[in-house]
Tab-separated table of C-alpha atoms in Angstrom:
chain	number	residue	atom	x	y	z
A	26	MET	CA	0.000	0.000	0.000
A	27	ASP	CA	1.279	3.475	-0.841
A	28	PRO	CA	2.210	5.657	2.159
A	29	ARG	CA	-0.609	7.717	3.613
A	30	THR	CA	1.560	9.850	5.902
A	31	TYR	CA	4.998	11.420	5.499
A	32	LEU	CA	6.372	12.738	8.797
A	33	PHE	CA	9.059	15.439	8.674
A	34	VAL	CA	12.068	15.353	11.001
A	35	PRO	CA	14.917	17.901	10.882
A	36	GLY	CA	18.026	16.210	9.518
A	37	ASN	CA	20.174	17.744	12.259
A	38	ARG	CA	18.080	16.149	15.033
A	39	PRO	CA	19.208	12.501	14.874
A	40	GLU	CA	17.837	11.827	18.352
A	41	ARG	CA	14.379	12.141	16.796
A	42	PHE	CA	14.909	9.715	13.896
A	43	ALA	CA	14.033	6.547	15.817
A	44	LYS	CA	11.054	8.232	17.487
A	45	ALA	CA	9.720	9.285	14.091
A	46	LEU	CA	10.110	5.761	12.725
A	47	ALA	CA	8.230	4.453	15.767
A	48	SER	CA	5.438	7.030	15.431
A	49	GLY	CA	3.282	4.937	13.125
A	50	ALA	CA	3.911	7.178	10.115
A	51	ASP	CA	4.114	5.239	6.874
A	52	ALA	CA	7.196	7.207	5.781
A	53	VAL	CA	9.637	9.513	7.530
A	54	VAL	CA	11.151	12.522	5.748
A	55	LEU	CA	14.617	13.436	7.007
A	56	ASP	CA	14.751	17.110	6.083
A	57	LEU	CA	17.805	18.917	4.751
A	58	GLU	CA	15.886	21.911	3.431
A	59	ASP	CA	13.550	24.276	5.297
A	60	ALA	CA	13.955	22.698	8.741
A	61	VAL	CA	17.744	23.102	8.716
A	62	ALA	CA	19.583	26.428	8.747
A	63	ALA	CA	22.302	26.917	6.150
A	64	ALA	CA	25.058	26.707	8.755
A	65	ALA	CA	23.744	23.345	9.999
A	66	LYS	CA	23.257	21.555	6.675
A	67	ALA	CA	26.663	19.817	6.713
A	68	GLU	CA	25.960	18.610	10.250
A	69	ALA	CA	22.579	17.289	9.111
A	70	ARG	CA	24.123	15.406	6.196
A	71	ASP	CA	26.637	13.820	8.573
A	72	ALA	CA	23.831	12.777	10.934
A	73	ILE	CA	21.850	11.159	8.135
A	74	ALA	CA	24.950	9.397	6.800
A	75	GLN	CA	25.681	7.981	10.249
A	76	TRP	CA	22.080	6.826	10.649
A	77	ALA	CA	22.157	5.151	7.232
A	78	ARG	CA	25.273	3.136	8.102
A	79	GLN	CA	23.420	1.519	10.996
A	80	ALA	CA	19.842	1.428	9.707
A	81	SER	CA	17.959	-1.776	9.028
A	82	GLU	CA	16.641	-2.350	5.527
A	83	PRO	CA	12.978	-1.954	6.606
A	84	ASP	CA	13.778	1.403	8.215
A	85	ARG	CA	15.826	2.508	5.223
A	86	ALA	CA	12.907	1.638	2.931
A	87	ARG	CA	10.578	3.923	4.941
A	88	VAL	CA	12.894	6.940	4.828
A	89	VAL	CA	12.802	9.776	2.330
A	90	VAL	CA	15.381	12.578	2.387
A	91	ARG	CA	14.149	16.024	1.402
A	92	ILE	CA	17.178	17.554	-0.245
A	93	ASN	CA	17.707	21.172	-1.237
A	94	ASP	CA	16.468	22.324	-4.627
A	95	ALA	CA	18.384	22.051	-7.879
A	96	GLN	CA	19.376	25.731	-7.809
A	97	SER	CA	20.786	25.504	-4.290
A	98	SER	CA	24.471	25.470	-3.429
A	99	ALA	CA	23.733	22.442	-1.227
A	100	PHE	CA	22.223	20.370	-4.042
A	101	ALA	CA	25.409	18.584	-5.121
A	102	ASP	CA	26.414	17.733	-1.559
A	103	ASP	CA	22.930	16.383	-0.830
A	104	LEU	CA	23.067	14.126	-3.895
A	105	ARG	CA	26.450	12.762	-2.866
A	106	LEU	CA	24.969	11.921	0.524
A	107	LEU	CA	22.164	9.950	-1.118
A	108	ARG	CA	24.569	8.111	-3.400
A	109	ASP	CA	27.111	7.250	-0.716
A	110	SER	CA	24.449	6.296	1.851
A	111	ARG	CA	22.427	4.224	-0.641
A	112	ILE	CA	19.224	6.066	0.174
A	113	ALA	CA	16.838	5.881	-2.759
A	114	GLY	CA	13.879	7.843	-1.395
A	115	VAL	CA	14.281	11.535	-2.171
A	116	MET	CA	11.915	14.490	-2.039
A	117	LEU	CA	12.939	17.211	-4.465
A	118	PRO	CA	11.641	20.681	-3.547
A	119	LYS	CA	10.836	23.334	-6.129
A	120	ALA	CA	10.587	20.733	-8.881
A	121	GLU	CA	9.788	22.658	-12.044
A	122	SER	CA	10.992	20.517	-14.967
A	123	ALA	CA	12.010	17.046	-16.047
A	124	GLU	CA	15.584	18.329	-16.087
A	125	HIS	CA	15.458	18.797	-12.317
A	126	ILE	CA	14.508	15.131	-11.932
A	127	GLN	CA	17.209	14.054	-14.366
A	128	ALA	CA	19.815	15.972	-12.355
A	129	VAL	CA	18.948	13.828	-9.332
A	130	ARG	CA	18.978	10.565	-11.253
A	131	ALA	CA	22.283	11.409	-12.919
A	132	VAL	CA	23.982	11.090	-9.525
A	133	VAL	CA	21.568	8.638	-7.870
A	134	PRO	CA	20.294	6.420	-10.717
A	135	GLU	CA	18.076	4.360	-8.438
A	136	ALA	CA	16.422	7.420	-6.868
A	137	ARG	CA	12.679	7.223	-6.265
A	138	VAL	CA	11.706	10.862	-6.489
A	139	LEU	CA	8.795	12.539	-4.768
A	140	ALA	CA	8.548	15.763	-6.746
A	141	LEU	CA	7.493	18.672	-4.533
A	142	LEU	CA	5.588	21.183	-6.655
A	143	GLU	CA	5.368	24.498	-4.854
A	144	SER	CA	5.475	27.265	-7.433
A	145	ALA	CA	3.524	28.522	-10.437
A	146	ARG	CA	6.247	27.126	-12.705
A	147	GLY	CA	5.975	23.770	-10.997
A	148	ILE	CA	2.210	23.548	-11.425
A	149	VAL	CA	2.430	24.539	-15.095
A	150	ALA	CA	5.055	21.808	-15.599
A	151	ALA	CA	3.196	19.186	-13.531
A	152	HIS	CA	2.555	16.816	-16.446
A	153	GLU	CA	6.180	17.035	-17.567
A	154	VAL	CA	7.463	16.403	-14.053
A	155	ALA	CA	5.023	13.551	-13.425
A	156	GLY	CA	6.191	11.788	-16.574
A	157	ALA	CA	9.905	12.072	-15.834
A	158	ASP	CA	11.808	8.842	-15.204
A	159	GLY	CA	12.216	8.177	-11.508
A	160	VAL	CA	9.223	10.151	-10.255
A	161	VAL	CA	7.010	8.006	-8.019
A	162	ARG	CA	4.680	10.661	-6.607
A	163	LEU	CA	3.795	14.336	-6.740
A	164	VAL	CA	3.631	16.405	-3.553
A	165	PHE	CA	1.826	19.740	-3.192
A	166	GLY	CA	3.865	22.371	-1.360
A	167	THR	CA	0.847	24.460	-0.459
A	168	LEU	CA	2.484	27.089	1.739
A	169	ASP	CA	5.235	27.960	-0.737
A	170	TYR	CA	2.774	27.882	-3.620
A	171	ALA	CA	0.520	30.342	-1.801
A	172	LEU	CA	3.533	32.544	-1.140
A	173	ASP	CA	4.608	32.409	-4.784
A	174	LEU	CA	1.187	33.579	-5.979
A	175	ASP	CA	0.509	35.848	-2.983
A	176	LEU	CA	-2.596	33.869	-2.061
A	177	CYS	CA	-4.412	34.189	1.250
A	178	ILE	CA	-5.339	30.703	2.475
A	179	ASP	CA	-5.932	31.536	6.139
A	180	ASP	CA	-9.697	31.458	5.634
A	181	GLY	CA	-9.691	28.284	3.549
A	182	PRO	CA	-7.871	26.495	0.755
A	183	ASP	CA	-10.160	27.353	-2.158
A	184	ALA	CA	-7.428	29.412	-3.827
A	185	LEU	CA	-5.454	26.169	-4.168
A	186	SER	CA	-8.201	24.349	-6.050
A	187	HIS	CA	-6.853	24.735	-9.572
A	188	ALA	CA	-3.359	23.587	-8.643
A	189	ALA	CA	-4.738	20.636	-6.667
A	190	SER	CA	-6.752	19.503	-9.683
A	191	VAL	CA	-3.698	19.785	-11.928
A	192	LEU	CA	-1.606	17.609	-9.606
A	193	ALA	CA	-4.317	14.971	-9.368
A	194	LEU	CA	-4.797	14.834	-13.131
A	195	ALA	CA	-1.062	14.779	-13.865
A	196	SER	CA	-0.602	11.953	-11.368
A	197	ARG	CA	-3.373	9.891	-12.913
A	198	VAL	CA	-2.190	10.405	-16.494
A	199	ALA	CA	1.340	9.344	-15.504
A	200	ASP	CA	0.036	6.299	-13.565
A	201	LEU	CA	1.482	7.577	-10.303
A	202	ALA	CA	0.021	7.084	-6.850
A	203	ALA	CA	-2.433	9.764	-5.760
A	204	PRO	CA	-0.596	12.982	-4.868
A	205	VAL	CA	0.412	14.010	-1.368
A	206	ALA	CA	-1.292	16.975	0.309
A	207	GLY	CA	0.729	19.721	1.971
A	208	VAL	CA	1.257	20.343	5.652
A	209	THR	CA	-1.179	21.616	8.244
A	210	PRO	CA	1.120	23.695	10.476
A	211	GLN	CA	-1.392	23.928	13.352
A	212	ILE	CA	-0.160	20.872	15.277
A	213	ASP	CA	-2.740	21.175	18.093
A	214	ASP	CA	-5.765	21.709	15.853
A	215	GLU	CA	-7.115	18.299	14.843
A	216	PRO	CA	-10.346	19.704	13.337
A	217	ARG	CA	-8.244	21.895	11.018
A	218	LEU	CA	-6.027	18.918	10.153
A	219	LEU	CA	-9.003	16.758	9.243
A	220	ALA	CA	-10.695	19.588	7.336
A	221	ASP	CA	-7.526	20.076	5.268
A	222	LEU	CA	-7.360	16.341	4.621
A	223	ALA	CA	-11.021	16.151	3.606
A	224	TRP	CA	-10.531	19.058	1.214
A	225	SER	CA	-7.547	17.358	-0.431
A	226	ARG	CA	-9.452	14.065	-0.726
A	227	ARG	CA	-12.137	15.855	-2.719
A	228	TYR	CA	-9.459	16.635	-5.299
A	229	GLY	CA	-8.109	13.090	-5.460
A	230	PHE	CA	-5.189	13.256	-3.021
A	231	GLY	CA	-4.325	10.104	-1.125
A	232	ALA	CA	-1.719	11.074	1.486
A	233	LYS	CA	-0.561	14.018	3.576
A	234	LEU	CA	2.635	15.578	4.874
A	235	CYS	CA	2.856	15.735	8.675
A	236	VAL	CA	4.872	18.088	10.861
A	237	HIS	CA	4.239	16.335	14.185
A	238	PRO	CA	3.726	12.698	15.233
A	239	ARG	CA	0.338	13.460	16.768
A	240	GLN	CA	-1.008	14.223	13.289
A	241	VAL	CA	-0.365	10.690	12.040
A	242	ALA	CA	-3.077	8.643	13.765
A	243	PRO	CA	-5.981	11.019	12.951
A	244	ILE	CA	-5.003	10.980	9.281
A	245	HIS	CA	-4.844	7.197	9.167
A	246	ALA	CA	-8.204	6.948	10.883
A	247	ALA	CA	-9.804	9.453	8.514
A	248	LEU	CA	-8.452	7.674	5.434
A	249	ALA	CA	-9.637	4.245	6.561
A	250	PRO	CA	-12.959	3.078	5.058
A	251	SER	CA	-15.891	3.048	7.452
A	252	ASP	CA	-17.426	-0.222	8.624
A	253	GLN	CA	-20.433	0.553	6.432
A	254	ALA	CA	-18.206	1.027	3.380
A	255	LEU	CA	-16.422	-2.265	4.057
A	256	VAL	CA	-19.683	-4.175	4.352
A	257	TRP	CA	-20.889	-2.618	1.088
A	258	ALA	CA	-17.640	-3.557	-0.699
A	259	GLN	CA	-17.812	-7.140	0.529
A	260	ARG	CA	-21.427	-7.455	-0.599
A	261	VAL	CA	-20.588	-6.056	-4.038
A	262	LEU	CA	-17.764	-8.517	-4.578
A	263	ALA	CA	-19.832	-11.425	-3.285
A	264	ALA	CA	-22.639	-10.553	-5.698
A	265	GLU	CA	-20.199	-10.229	-8.577
A	266	ALA	CA	-18.604	-13.576	-7.731
A	267	ALA	CA	-22.017	-15.264	-7.679
A	268	SER	CA	-23.101	-13.800	-11.021
A	269	PRO	CA	-20.090	-12.433	-12.973
A	270	GLY	CA	-20.998	-9.635	-15.353
A	271	ALA	CA	-24.690	-9.713	-14.506
A	272	ALA	CA	-24.786	-9.079	-10.782
A	273	GLN	CA	-27.403	-7.035	-8.958
A	274	LEU	CA	-27.375	-5.643	-5.438
A	275	ASP	CA	-30.301	-3.986	-3.698
A	276	GLY	CA	-32.148	-3.765	-7.000
A	277	ARG	CA	-29.303	-2.092	-8.894
A	278	MET	CA	-26.994	-3.451	-11.551
A	279	ILE	CA	-23.356	-3.781	-10.572
A	280	ASP	CA	-21.160	-2.637	-13.430
A	281	ARG	CA	-17.370	-2.743	-13.645
A	282	PRO	CA	-16.674	0.705	-12.072
A	283	VAL	CA	-18.679	-0.343	-9.010
A	284	VAL	CA	-16.686	-3.569	-8.700
A	285	LEU	CA	-13.409	-1.695	-9.026
A	286	GLN	CA	-14.507	0.805	-6.380
A	287	ALA	CA	-15.345	-2.046	-4.028
A	288	GLN	CA	-11.925	-3.610	-4.613
A	289	ARG	CA	-10.249	-0.274	-3.958
A	290	THR	CA	-12.195	0.175	-0.729
A	291	LEU	CA	-10.961	-3.177	0.575
A	292	GLN	CA	-7.406	-2.382	-0.518
A	293	ARG	CA	-7.505	0.841	1.475
A	294	ALA	CA	-8.486	-1.202	4.497
A	295	GLY	CA	-5.596	-3.581	3.931
A	296	ALA	CA	-7.987	-6.428	3.173
């Protein structure tokens, strides 16, 4: 199952790495970008390199490193860290072209890139980025995108609607997993967290960035199918199995999209 939650941890706080991995988050993002001051980036790279030398393969598989963007002076050093540490999961901020993805893969050929789109240029290039070799998922950097376009999203995310639709469509056309929604910075406001998640789900998003471990469990709970939805899915598949191609349930025909939706519901539940 594709990750539902990506929990950020500053790369220069290695004492938090194990706690983040134990938080229940599906993936942990060791951050070399916004969470780390310029003077501390070398220290953060060293901490991640040391962690990688001792990490188990299951933990390594759950880790993504958010590097600095392709225009940054830290970009080359970050890529060398990934190559030397054999870390394949990488989140590339300010992704705005296929060339940015290719620059990562040139140094780390096995890189699985989560492309973070957080600018007008990035949204316009979403289809190009989504189709680049090595991209496994698109991520919406909502706060930076709002800053780039001078949008006010304090009263709600409606100004992000067009960009959200673009990311969802680009992901689907490129056969990627559903895109990842941006952060909710209010770590003590669960209603706001769940409202942001519900809004992103309406646009086809399937995961969310987290800035604190306490955000993980509510997101997982909200993304899990309800008991009623599970019973419905099981009944649909049972009816289809009993009468393939000509099934009925509660007086309604069951066509292929309904069967596929039922299968997807059970997959989301891990069934």
